[in-house]
mmCIF file of C-alpha atoms in Angstrom:
data_model
loop_
_atom_site.group_PDB
_atom_site.id
_atom_site.type_symbol
_atom_site.label_atom_id
_atom_site.label_comp_id
_atom_site.label_asym_id
_atom_site.label_seq_id
_atom_site.Cartn_x
_atom_site.Cartn_y
_atom_site.Cartn_z
ATOM 1 C CA UNK A 1 -31.697 21.638 13.135
ATOM 2 C CA UNK A 2 -28.417 20.764 14.803
ATOM 3 C CA UNK A 3 -27.673 21.409 18.475
ATOM 4 C CA UNK A 4 -24.179 21.544 19.972
ATOM 5 C CA UNK A 5 -23.675 21.811 23.744
ATOM 6 C CA UNK A 6 -20.359 23.127 25.076
ATOM 7 C CA UNK A 7 -19.111 23.137 28.678
ATOM 8 C CA UNK A 8 -17.598 26.624 28.872
ATOM 9 C CA UNK A 9 -13.974 27.469 29.590
ATOM 10 C CA UNK A 10 -11.741 28.540 32.475
ATOM 11 C CA UNK A 11 -11.262 32.298 32.176
ATOM 12 C CA UNK A 12 -8.210 32.092 34.477
ATOM 13 C CA UNK A 13 -6.388 29.587 32.258
ATOM 14 C CA UNK A 14 -4.873 30.798 28.974
ATOM 15 C CA UNK A 15 -4.834 27.323 27.432
ATOM 16 C CA UNK A 16 -8.531 26.889 28.184
ATOM 17 C CA UNK A 17 -9.302 30.344 26.753
ATOM 18 C CA UNK A 18 -7.479 29.498 23.516
ATOM 19 C CA UNK A 19 -9.541 26.302 23.260
ATOM 20 C CA UNK A 20 -12.829 28.083 23.995
ATOM 21 C CA UNK A 21 -15.763 28.197 21.629
ATOM 22 C CA UNK A 22 -14.826 31.475 19.919
ATOM 23 C CA UNK A 23 -11.426 30.087 18.994
ATOM 24 C CA UNK A 24 -12.596 26.543 18.167
ATOM 25 C CA UNK A 25 -15.212 27.705 15.693
ATOM 26 C CA UNK A 26 -13.381 30.636 14.122
ATOM 27 C CA UNK A 27 -12.264 28.884 10.924
ATOM 28 C CA UNK A 28 -15.436 26.865 10.239
ATOM 29 C CA UNK A 29 -17.672 29.873 10.903
ATOM 30 C CA UNK A 30 -15.641 32.205 8.682
ATOM 31 C CA UNK A 31 -15.741 29.556 5.942
ATOM 32 C CA UNK A 32 -19.497 29.219 6.396
ATOM 33 C CA UNK A 33 -19.969 32.992 6.138
ATOM 34 C CA UNK A 34 -17.890 33.015 2.945
ATOM 35 C CA UNK A 35 -20.434 30.578 1.498
ATOM 36 C CA UNK A 36 -23.122 33.223 1.999
ATOM 37 C CA UNK A 37 -24.626 31.939 5.229
ATOM 38 C CA UNK A 38 -25.556 34.407 7.953
ATOM 39 C CA UNK A 39 -24.108 33.942 11.441
ATOM 40 C CA UNK A 40 -25.380 35.334 14.766
ATOM 41 C CA UNK A 41 -23.074 35.555 17.782
ATOM 42 C CA UNK A 42 -25.205 36.165 20.881
ATOM 43 C CA UNK A 43 -23.290 37.905 23.692
ATOM 44 C CA UNK A 44 -26.201 38.797 26.003
ATOM 45 C CA UNK A 45 -24.905 36.729 28.932
ATOM 46 C CA UNK A 46 -22.061 39.225 29.430
ATOM 47 C CA UNK A 47 -21.783 43.035 29.246
ATOM 48 C CA UNK A 48 -21.893 44.223 25.644
ATOM 49 C CA UNK A 49 -18.156 44.897 25.400
ATOM 50 C CA UNK A 50 -16.963 41.728 27.183
ATOM 51 C CA UNK A 51 -16.281 39.672 24.049
ATOM 52 C CA UNK A 52 -15.767 42.632 21.689
ATOM 53 C CA UNK A 53 -11.995 42.480 21.355
ATOM 54 C CA UNK A 54 -11.886 38.737 20.706
ATOM 55 C CA UNK A 55 -14.776 38.831 18.242
ATOM 56 C CA UNK A 56 -13.308 41.806 16.368
ATOM 57 C CA UNK A 57 -10.018 39.931 16.007
ATOM 58 C CA UNK A 58 -11.441 36.560 14.969
ATOM 59 C CA UNK A 59 -14.732 37.228 13.184
ATOM 60 C CA UNK A 60 -14.363 39.891 10.503
ATOM 61 C CA UNK A 61 -17.102 39.266 7.947
ATOM 62 C CA UNK A 62 -20.149 41.235 6.830
ATOM 63 C CA UNK A 63 -22.471 38.239 7.323
ATOM 64 C CA UNK A 64 -21.518 37.824 10.989
ATOM 65 C CA UNK A 65 -23.847 39.769 13.307
ATOM 66 C CA UNK A 66 -23.217 40.390 16.999
ATOM 67 C CA UNK A 67 -26.468 40.303 18.999
ATOM 68 C CA UNK A 68 -26.327 42.287 22.242
ATOM 69 C CA UNK A 69 -28.577 44.460 24.401
ATOM 70 C CA UNK A 70 -28.365 47.337 21.914
ATOM 71 C CA UNK A 71 -29.805 45.576 18.879
ATOM 72 C CA UNK A 72 -31.723 42.505 20.045
ATOM 73 C CA UNK A 73 -35.094 44.198 19.505
ATOM 74 C CA UNK A 74 -34.234 44.637 15.802
ATOM 75 C CA UNK A 75 -33.276 41.030 15.115
ATOM 76 C CA UNK A 76 -35.200 38.743 12.773
ATOM 77 C CA UNK A 77 -34.576 35.279 14.185
ATOM 78 C CA UNK A 78 -35.365 33.538 10.897
ATOM 79 C CA UNK A 79 -32.575 35.419 9.075
ATOM 80 C CA UNK A 80 -29.740 33.289 10.430
ATOM 81 C CA UNK A 81 -28.193 29.971 9.469
ATOM 82 C CA UNK A 82 -25.969 29.628 12.548
ATOM 83 C CA UNK A 83 -26.276 30.809 16.153
ATOM 84 C CA UNK A 84 -23.245 30.895 18.428
ATOM 85 C CA UNK A 85 -24.636 31.527 21.931
ATOM 86 C CA UNK A 86 -21.884 32.538 24.337
ATOM 87 C CA UNK A 87 -21.768 31.966 28.084
ATOM 88 C CA UNK A 88 -21.988 34.148 31.166
ATOM 89 C CA UNK A 89 -24.980 34.903 33.373
ATOM 90 C CA UNK A 90 -27.787 32.431 32.662
ATOM 91 C CA UNK A 91 -30.723 34.755 33.285
ATOM 92 C CA UNK A 92 -29.117 37.770 31.609
ATOM 93 C CA UNK A 93 -29.033 35.590 28.520
ATOM 94 C CA UNK A 94 -32.412 33.928 28.908
ATOM 95 C CA UNK A 95 -34.597 36.890 29.879
ATOM 96 C CA UNK A 96 -33.911 39.197 26.898
ATOM 97 C CA UNK A 97 -34.176 36.251 24.504
ATOM 98 C CA UNK A 98 -37.581 35.408 25.927
ATOM 99 C CA UNK A 99 -38.667 39.061 25.972
ATOM 100 C CA UNK A 100 -37.755 39.399 22.304
ATOM 101 C CA UNK A 101 -39.621 36.219 21.377
ATOM 102 C CA UNK A 102 -36.697 33.960 20.555
ATOM 103 C CA UNK A 103 -38.188 30.592 19.643
ATOM 104 C CA UNK A 104 -36.907 27.520 17.845
ATOM 105 C CA UNK A 105 -40.159 27.538 15.879
ATOM 106 C CA UNK A 106 -39.096 30.796 14.221
ATOM 107 C CA UNK A 107 -35.722 29.512 13.033
ATOM 108 C CA UNK A 108 -34.728 27.926 9.736
ATOM 109 C CA UNK A 109 -35.251 24.175 9.671
ATOM 110 C CA UNK A 110 -31.547 23.529 8.953
ATOM 111 C CA UNK A 111 -30.140 26.034 11.449
ATOM 112 C CA UNK A 112 -27.102 25.135 13.581
ATOM 113 C CA UNK A 113 -27.209 26.243 17.234
ATOM 114 C CA UNK A 114 -24.045 26.105 19.331
ATOM 115 C CA UNK A 115 -24.464 26.948 23.009
ATOM 116 C CA UNK A 116 -21.565 27.430 25.402
ATOM 117 C CA UNK A 117 -22.163 27.147 29.169
ATOM 118 C CA UNK A 118 -25.173 29.461 29.695
ATOM 119 C CA UNK A 119 -25.817 29.107 25.969
ATOM 120 C CA UNK A 120 -26.036 25.332 26.371
ATOM 121 C CA UNK A 121 -28.287 25.780 29.397
ATOM 122 C CA UNK A 122 -30.955 27.771 27.544
ATOM 123 C CA UNK A 123 -30.940 25.210 24.702
ATOM 124 C CA UNK A 124 -31.957 22.520 27.218
ATOM 125 C CA UNK A 125 -35.378 21.538 28.585
ATOM 126 C CA UNK A 126 -34.565 23.184 31.910
ATOM 127 C CA UNK A 127 -31.568 24.974 33.367
ATOM 128 C CA UNK A 128 -30.453 25.966 36.842
ATOM 129 C CA UNK A 129 -29.290 29.270 38.278
ATOM 130 C CA UNK A 130 -27.466 29.878 41.552
ATOM 131 C CA UNK A 131 -26.549 32.675 43.927
ATOM 132 C CA UNK A 132 -22.946 33.848 44.254
ATOM 133 C CA UNK A 133 -21.437 33.963 47.734
ATOM 134 C CA UNK A 134 -19.146 36.612 49.211
ATOM 135 C CA UNK A 135 -16.039 34.961 47.725
ATOM 136 C CA UNK A 136 -17.550 35.275 44.229
ATOM 137 C CA UNK A 137 -18.045 31.536 44.100
ATOM 138 C CA UNK A 138 -21.311 29.958 43.098
ATOM 139 C CA UNK A 139 -23.475 28.690 45.927
ATOM 140 C CA UNK A 140 -25.306 25.391 45.755
ATOM 141 C CA UNK A 141 -27.696 26.373 48.539
ATOM 142 C CA UNK A 142 -30.082 28.524 46.503
ATOM 143 C CA UNK A 143 -30.596 26.756 43.209
ATOM 144 C CA UNK A 144 -33.602 27.594 41.063
ATOM 145 C CA UNK A 145 -34.695 25.818 37.901
ATOM 146 C CA UNK A 146 -36.151 27.466 34.796
ATOM 147 C CA UNK A 147 -37.637 26.207 31.546
ATOM 148 C CA UNK A 148 -35.263 26.364 28.574
ATOM 149 C CA UNK A 149 -36.080 26.946 24.930
ATOM 150 C CA UNK A 150 -35.850 23.296 23.866
ATOM 151 C CA UNK A 151 -38.171 21.094 25.950
ATOM 152 C CA UNK A 152 -37.944 18.291 23.366
ATOM 153 C CA UNK A 153 -34.249 17.811 24.165
ATOM 154 C CA UNK A 154 -35.288 16.193 27.468
ATOM 155 C CA UNK A 155 -32.013 17.275 29.048
ATOM 156 C CA UNK A 156 -30.625 19.551 31.716
ATOM 157 C CA UNK A 157 -26.987 20.574 31.255
ATOM 158 C CA UNK A 158 -24.228 21.037 33.815
ATOM 159 C CA UNK A 159 -21.268 22.999 32.418
ATOM 160 C CA UNK A 160 -17.820 23.531 33.985
ATOM 161 C CA UNK A 161 -18.188 20.119 35.646
ATOM 162 C CA UNK A 162 -14.444 19.826 36.277
ATOM 163 C CA UNK A 163 -14.132 23.306 37.831
ATOM 164 C CA UNK A 164 -15.000 23.440 41.570
ATOM 165 C CA UNK A 165 -15.405 27.198 41.309
ATOM 166 C CA UNK A 166 -18.701 26.558 39.521
ATOM 167 C CA UNK A 167 -19.748 22.981 40.283
ATOM 168 C CA UNK A 168 -19.694 20.815 43.395
ATOM 169 C CA UNK A 169 -21.323 17.538 44.345
ATOM 170 C CA UNK A 170 -24.257 19.253 46.029
ATOM 171 C CA UNK A 171 -25.155 21.042 42.795
ATOM 172 C CA UNK A 172 -24.842 17.817 40.810
ATOM 173 C CA UNK A 173 -27.026 15.922 43.296
ATOM 174 C CA UNK A 174 -29.747 18.587 43.337
ATOM 175 C CA UNK A 175 -29.745 18.717 39.554
ATOM 176 C CA UNK A 176 -30.039 14.926 39.307
ATOM 177 C CA UNK A 177 -32.969 14.907 41.749
ATOM 178 C CA UNK A 178 -34.735 17.586 39.701
ATOM 179 C CA UNK A 179 -33.963 15.753 36.456
ATOM 180 C CA UNK A 180 -35.421 12.504 37.782
ATOM 181 C CA UNK A 181 -38.611 14.291 38.787
ATOM 182 C CA UNK A 182 -38.940 15.808 35.296
ATOM 183 C CA UNK A 183 -37.775 12.647 33.452
ATOM 184 C CA UNK A 184 -34.715 14.402 32.009
ATOM 185 C CA UNK A 185 -31.214 13.273 31.169
ATOM 186 C CA UNK A 186 -28.309 15.097 32.822
ATOM 187 C CA UNK A 187 -25.569 16.210 30.438
ATOM 188 C CA UNK A 188 -22.341 16.865 32.355
ATOM 189 C CA UNK A 189 -19.730 18.748 30.351
ATOM 190 C CA UNK A 190 -16.184 19.589 31.329
ATOM 191 C CA UNK A 191 -14.686 22.890 30.247
ATOM 192 C CA UNK A 192 -13.746 22.909 26.535
ATOM 193 C CA UNK A 193 -15.815 19.753 25.986
ATOM 194 C CA UNK A 194 -18.709 19.651 23.533
ATOM 195 C CA UNK A 195 -21.338 17.192 22.332
ATOM 196 C CA UNK A 196 -23.766 17.064 19.431
ATOM 197 C CA UNK A 197 -27.377 16.059 20.098
ATOM 198 C CA UNK A 198 -28.045 13.247 17.629
ATOM 199 C CA UNK A 199 -31.377 12.554 15.962
ATOM 200 C CA UNK A 200 -32.027 9.658 18.354
ATOM 201 C CA UNK A 201 -31.523 11.880 21.405
ATOM 202 C CA UNK A 202 -27.990 10.803 22.311
ATOM 203 C CA UNK A 203 -25.096 13.191 22.932
ATOM 204 C CA UNK A 204 -22.198 12.238 20.702
ATOM 205 C CA UNK A 205 -18.731 13.332 19.626
ATOM 206 C CA UNK A 206 -18.525 14.904 16.171
ATOM 207 C CA UNK A 207 -16.234 16.530 13.620
ATOM 208 C CA UNK A 208 -16.779 20.269 13.915
ATOM 209 C CA UNK A 209 -15.369 20.841 10.405
ATOM 210 C CA UNK A 210 -18.531 19.267 9.006
ATOM 211 C CA UNK A 211 -21.105 20.567 11.478
ATOM 212 C CA UNK A 212 -22.259 23.228 8.978
ATOM 213 C CA UNK A 213 -22.521 20.842 5.988
#
């Protein structure tokens, strides 16, 4: 298995959008599908139509399946060679995956999982979730921690680290305190930044052209 963790993007910045995970992986994923491998794009963290226009434009191939609230109960997790897990609301992503028995133990041994923001969170040992205040900014006062799907990663991820709309020092400090208690590493990712989890447990840079080799 290969695990890629991505730090999300700034939805108010066109340059950041164009460098986001759907755009970055378009060519390598289409090429992988052309080789007969089956791709799942999980959009559960957002409303079903949120990513529809972008996906329809970039990902036209019969072996690419969009997983949303309408079809998740019909999905065979072991069918796929690649999972692209998109960001949004952490618990809206996590809860239906858990309800529908998503588990790394059910996946192919050589599967590639790419998680962006909330997608990276649920591929960690633990992840945090926060309330949103009246200005639609995330609050660091009411942070809760939840178990992710990959306890062996021994990591908790902070995405959007360079965007104060989502992350401030209080959130980072609380996450570090929790991580120390649970003996976890803290992976801090800026927007449009990504790291590969190596076999020795380090987070490293990589060539995305060869991630599906």
